[in-house]
mmCIF file with all atom_site columns, C-alpha atoms in Angstrom:
data_model
loop_
_atom_site.group_PDB
_atom_site.id
_atom_site.type_symbol
_atom_site.label_atom_id
_atom_site.label_alt_id
_atom_site.label_comp_id
_atom_site.label_asym_id
_atom_site.label_entity_id
_atom_site.label_seq_id
_atom_site.pdbx_PDB_ins_code
_atom_site.Cartn_x
_atom_site.Cartn_y
_atom_site.Cartn_z
_atom_site.occupancy
_atom_site.B_iso_or_equiv
_atom_site.pdbx_formal_charge
_atom_site.auth_seq_id
_atom_site.auth_comp_id
_atom_site.auth_asym_id
_atom_site.auth_atom_id
_atom_site.pdbx_PDB_model_num
ATOM 1  C CA . MET A 1 1  ? 5.537   -22.349 -25.296 1.00 89.00 ? 3  MET A CA 1
ATOM 2  C CA . GLN A 1 2  ? 5.536   -18.879 -23.635 1.00 91.00 ? 4  GLN A CA 1
ATOM 3  C CA . LEU A 1 3  ? 1.784   -19.477 -22.589 1.00 90.00 ? 5  LEU A CA 1
ATOM 4  C CA . VAL A 1 4  ? 2.618   -22.670 -20.960 1.00 92.00 ? 6  VAL A CA 1
ATOM 5  C CA . ALA A 1 5  ? 6.134   -21.348 -18.737 1.00 91.00 ? 7  ALA A CA 1
ATOM 6  C CA . ALA A 1 6  ? 3.329   -18.260 -18.002 1.00 90.00 ? 8  ALA A CA 1
ATOM 7  C CA . ARG A 1 7  ? 0.921   -20.774 -16.825 1.00 89.00 ? 9  ARG A CA 1
ATOM 8  C CA . ASN A 1 8  ? 3.636   -23.284 -14.587 1.00 91.00 ? 10 ASN A CA 1
ATOM 9  C CA . PHE A 1 9  ? 6.092   -21.012 -13.957 1.00 87.00 ? 11 PHE A CA 1
ATOM 10 C CA . MET A 1 10 ? 5.143   -17.108 -11.640 1.00 89.00 ? 12 MET A CA 1
ATOM 11 C CA . TYR A 1 11 ? 8.412   -15.614 -13.154 1.00 89.00 ? 13 TYR A CA 1
ATOM 12 C CA . ALA A 1 12 ? 8.577   -16.508 -16.847 1.00 91.00 ? 14 ALA A CA 1
ATOM 13 C CA . LEU A 1 13 ? 7.315   -13.091 -18.144 1.00 90.00 ? 15 LEU A CA 1
ATOM 14 C CA . GLN A 1 14 ? 10.447  -11.401 -16.621 1.00 90.00 ? 16 GLN A CA 1
ATOM 15 C CA . TYR A 1 15 ? 12.524  -13.640 -19.263 1.00 91.00 ? 17 TYR A CA 1
ATOM 16 C CA . ILE A 1 16 ? 9.834   -13.537 -22.228 1.00 91.00 ? 18 ILE A CA 1
ATOM 17 C CA . THR A 1 17 ? 10.636  -11.162 -24.440 1.00 91.00 ? 19 THR A CA 1
ATOM 18 C CA . ASN A 1 18 ? 8.031   -9.686  -25.880 1.00 92.00 ? 20 ASN A CA 1
ATOM 19 C CA . PRO A 1 19 ? 4.995   -11.838 -24.520 1.00 93.00 ? 21 PRO A CA 1
ATOM 20 C CA . SER A 1 20 ? 1.848   -11.318 -26.378 1.00 93.00 ? 22 SER A CA 1
ATOM 21 C CA . GLU A 1 21 ? -0.916  -10.027 -24.362 1.00 94.00 ? 23 GLU A CA 1
ATOM 22 C CA . LYS A 1 22 ? -1.903  -12.995 -24.419 1.00 95.00 ? 24 LYS A CA 1
ATOM 23 C CA . VAL A 1 23 ? 0.668   -14.198 -22.051 1.00 95.00 ? 25 VAL A CA 1
ATOM 24 C CA . GLN A 1 24 ? 0.567   -11.431 -19.610 1.00 95.00 ? 26 GLN A CA 1
ATOM 25 C CA . LEU A 1 25 ? -3.477  -11.894 -19.037 1.00 94.00 ? 27 LEU A CA 1
ATOM 26 C CA . ALA A 1 26 ? -2.070  -15.612 -18.802 1.00 94.00 ? 28 ALA A CA 1
ATOM 27 C CA . ALA A 1 27 ? 0.950   -15.679 -15.939 1.00 94.00 ? 29 ALA A CA 1
ATOM 28 C CA . ILE A 1 28 ? -1.236  -12.880 -14.583 1.00 95.00 ? 30 ILE A CA 1
ATOM 29 C CA . LYS A 1 29 ? -4.575  -14.389 -13.633 1.00 93.00 ? 31 LYS A CA 1
ATOM 30 C CA . LYS A 1 30 ? -2.512  -17.245 -12.075 1.00 92.00 ? 32 LYS A CA 1
ATOM 31 C CA . TRP A 1 31 ? -0.290  -15.822 -9.622  1.00 92.00 ? 33 TRP A CA 1
ATOM 32 C CA . GLY A 1 32 ? -1.063  -11.315 -10.158 1.00 94.00 ? 34 GLY A CA 1
ATOM 33 C CA . SER A 1 33 ? 2.546   -10.838 -9.127  1.00 94.00 ? 35 SER A CA 1
ATOM 34 C CA . PRO A 1 34 ? 3.401   -10.835 -12.686 1.00 93.00 ? 36 PRO A CA 1
ATOM 35 C CA . ILE A 1 35 ? 1.756   -7.661  -13.922 1.00 95.00 ? 37 ILE A CA 1
ATOM 36 C CA . VAL A 1 36 ? 4.805   -5.673  -12.110 1.00 93.00 ? 38 VAL A CA 1
ATOM 37 C CA . ASN A 1 37 ? 6.426   -6.859  -14.961 1.00 91.00 ? 39 ASN A CA 1
ATOM 38 C CA . VAL A 1 38 ? 3.921   -5.516  -17.880 1.00 93.00 ? 40 VAL A CA 1
ATOM 39 C CA . SER A 1 39 ? 4.786   -2.097  -18.805 1.00 90.00 ? 41 SER A CA 1
ATOM 40 C CA . ASN A 1 40 ? 2.059   -1.490  -19.534 1.00 93.00 ? 42 ASN A CA 1
ATOM 41 C CA . PRO A 1 41 ? -0.764  -2.971  -18.452 1.00 96.00 ? 43 PRO A CA 1
ATOM 42 C CA . THR A 1 42 ? -4.457  -2.570  -20.306 1.00 96.00 ? 44 THR A CA 1
ATOM 43 C CA . ASP A 1 43 ? -7.521  -2.507  -16.959 1.00 97.00 ? 45 ASP A CA 1
ATOM 44 C CA . GLN A 1 44 ? -8.297  -5.948  -17.711 1.00 97.00 ? 46 GLN A CA 1
ATOM 45 C CA . MET A 1 45 ? -4.577  -7.164  -16.123 1.00 96.00 ? 47 MET A CA 1
ATOM 46 C CA . LYS A 1 46 ? -4.697  -4.708  -12.730 1.00 97.00 ? 48 LYS A CA 1
ATOM 47 C CA . LEU A 1 47 ? -7.883  -6.556  -12.568 1.00 97.00 ? 49 LEU A CA 1
ATOM 48 C CA . LEU A 1 48 ? -7.157  -10.271 -12.756 1.00 96.00 ? 50 LEU A CA 1
ATOM 49 C CA . ALA A 1 49 ? -3.734  -9.235  -10.430 1.00 97.00 ? 51 ALA A CA 1
ATOM 50 C CA . VAL A 1 50 ? -4.974  -7.710  -7.605  1.00 97.00 ? 52 VAL A CA 1
ATOM 51 C CA . LYS A 1 51 ? -8.248  -10.239 -7.828  1.00 97.00 ? 53 LYS A CA 1
ATOM 52 C CA . ALA A 1 52 ? -6.126  -12.865 -7.627  1.00 96.00 ? 54 ALA A CA 1
ATOM 53 C CA . ASP A 1 53 ? -3.528  -10.953 -4.875  1.00 97.00 ? 55 ASP A CA 1
ATOM 54 C CA . GLY A 1 54 ? -4.893  -8.112  -3.302  1.00 97.00 ? 56 GLY A CA 1
ATOM 55 C CA . LEU A 1 55 ? -2.308  -6.576  -1.426  1.00 97.00 ? 57 LEU A CA 1
ATOM 56 C CA . LEU A 1 56 ? -1.540  -5.180  -5.606  1.00 97.00 ? 58 LEU A CA 1
ATOM 57 C CA . ILE A 1 57 ? -3.047  -2.631  -5.457  1.00 97.00 ? 59 ILE A CA 1
ATOM 58 C CA . LYS A 1 58 ? -0.076  -0.534  -3.808  1.00 96.00 ? 60 LYS A CA 1
ATOM 59 C CA . ASN A 1 59 ? 1.177   -1.631  -7.380  1.00 94.00 ? 61 ASN A CA 1
ATOM 60 C CA . ILE A 1 60 ? -1.938  -0.158  -9.350  1.00 95.00 ? 62 ILE A CA 1
ATOM 61 C CA . LYS A 1 61 ? -1.541  2.997   -10.529 1.00 92.00 ? 63 LYS A CA 1
ATOM 62 C CA . LYS A 1 62 ? -5.490  4.993   -10.916 1.00 93.00 ? 64 LYS A CA 1
ATOM 63 C CA . PRO A 1 63 ? -6.896  1.832   -9.289  1.00 96.00 ? 65 PRO A CA 1
ATOM 64 C CA . THR A 1 64 ? -10.682 2.060   -10.073 1.00 96.00 ? 66 THR A CA 1
ATOM 65 C CA . GLU A 1 65 ? -13.662 1.705   -7.627  1.00 95.00 ? 67 GLU A CA 1
ATOM 66 C CA . GLU A 1 66 ? -13.665 -2.149  -9.880  1.00 96.00 ? 68 GLU A CA 1
ATOM 67 C CA . MET A 1 67 ? -10.224 -2.072  -8.836  1.00 97.00 ? 69 MET A CA 1
ATOM 68 C CA . LYS A 1 68 ? -10.065 -1.190  -5.001  1.00 97.00 ? 70 LYS A CA 1
ATOM 69 C CA . LEU A 1 69 ? -12.726 -3.308  -4.244  1.00 95.00 ? 71 LEU A CA 1
ATOM 70 C CA . ALA A 1 70 ? -11.907 -6.443  -5.879  1.00 97.00 ? 72 ALA A CA 1
ATOM 71 C CA . ALA A 1 71 ? -8.830  -6.322  -4.005  1.00 97.00 ? 73 ALA A CA 1
ATOM 72 C CA . VAL A 1 72 ? -9.942  -4.922  -0.825  1.00 96.00 ? 74 VAL A CA 1
ATOM 73 C CA . THR A 1 73 ? -12.145 -8.348  -0.923  1.00 95.00 ? 75 THR A CA 1
ATOM 74 C CA . GLN A 1 74 ? -9.517  -10.839 -1.580  1.00 96.00 ? 76 GLN A CA 1
ATOM 75 C CA . ASN A 1 75 ? -7.661  -9.644  1.012   1.00 96.00 ? 77 ASN A CA 1
ATOM 76 C CA . CYS A 1 76 ? -8.709  -7.348  3.999   1.00 95.00 ? 78 CYS A CA 1
ATOM 77 C CA . GLU A 1 77 ? -5.473  -5.864  4.168   1.00 96.00 ? 79 GLU A CA 1
ATOM 78 C CA . ALA A 1 78 ? -5.052  -3.793  0.767   1.00 96.00 ? 80 ALA A CA 1
ATOM 79 C CA . ILE A 1 79 ? -7.394  -0.738  2.013   1.00 96.00 ? 81 ILE A CA 1
ATOM 80 C CA . ARG A 1 80 ? -3.938  -0.154  3.714   1.00 96.00 ? 82 ARG A CA 1
ATOM 81 C CA . TYR A 1 81 ? -2.275  0.881   0.027   1.00 96.00 ? 83 TYR A CA 1
ATOM 82 C CA . ILE A 1 82 ? -5.658  2.708   -1.610  1.00 96.00 ? 84 ILE A CA 1
ATOM 83 C CA . ARG A 1 83 ? -5.427  6.053   -1.027  1.00 94.00 ? 85 ARG A CA 1
ATOM 84 C CA . ASN A 1 84 ? -8.870  7.742   0.300   1.00 93.00 ? 86 ASN A CA 1
ATOM 85 C CA . PRO A 1 85 ? -10.971 4.563   0.452   1.00 94.00 ? 87 PRO A CA 1
ATOM 86 C CA . SER A 1 86 ? -14.988 5.117   0.340   1.00 93.00 ? 88 SER A CA 1
ATOM 87 C CA . GLU A 1 87 ? -16.910 4.197   3.967   1.00 93.00 ? 89 GLU A CA 1
ATOM 88 C CA . GLU A 1 88 ? -18.169 0.569   1.590   1.00 90.00 ? 90 GLU A CA 1
ATOM 89 C CA . LEU A 1 89 ? -14.964 -0.102  1.291   1.00 93.00 ? 91 LEU A CA 1
ATOM 90 C CA . GLN A 1 90 ? -13.583 0.675   4.830   1.00 92.00 ? 92 GLN A CA 1
ATOM 91 C CA . ILE A 1 91 ? -16.659 -1.786  5.817   1.00 92.00 ? 93 ILE A CA 1
ATOM 92 C CA . MET A 1 92 ? -15.558 -4.068  3.718   1.00 87.00 ? 94 MET A CA 1
ATOM 93 C CA . ALA A 1 93 ? -12.468 -4.911  4.801   1.00 87.00 ? 95 ALA A CA 1
ATOM 94 C CA . VAL A 1 94 ? -13.581 -5.119  8.046   1.00 88.00 ? 96 VAL A CA 1
ATOM 95 C CA . ARG A 1 95 ? -16.067 -7.489  7.753   1.00 79.00 ? 97 ARG A CA 1
#
């Protein structure tokens, strides 16, 4: 039931008590933004979130280069929220 809710309702995670990692991953993969309701997201969750919505990079603490690249690829405006972006990221943002 939780999995169905997470896949069909963007805000489901904030109403589910102690959702399993599977439920969290399903919600994040589909919507991205439910990551803000996960207290200790895994790197996999962070990557799925920025792939769904690049602007969520602003909510990711210590993003990896892969996360930064995924965010800029999904939405070039994500470059605004990346501290000291590499030259490669800057080029990706203007393409």
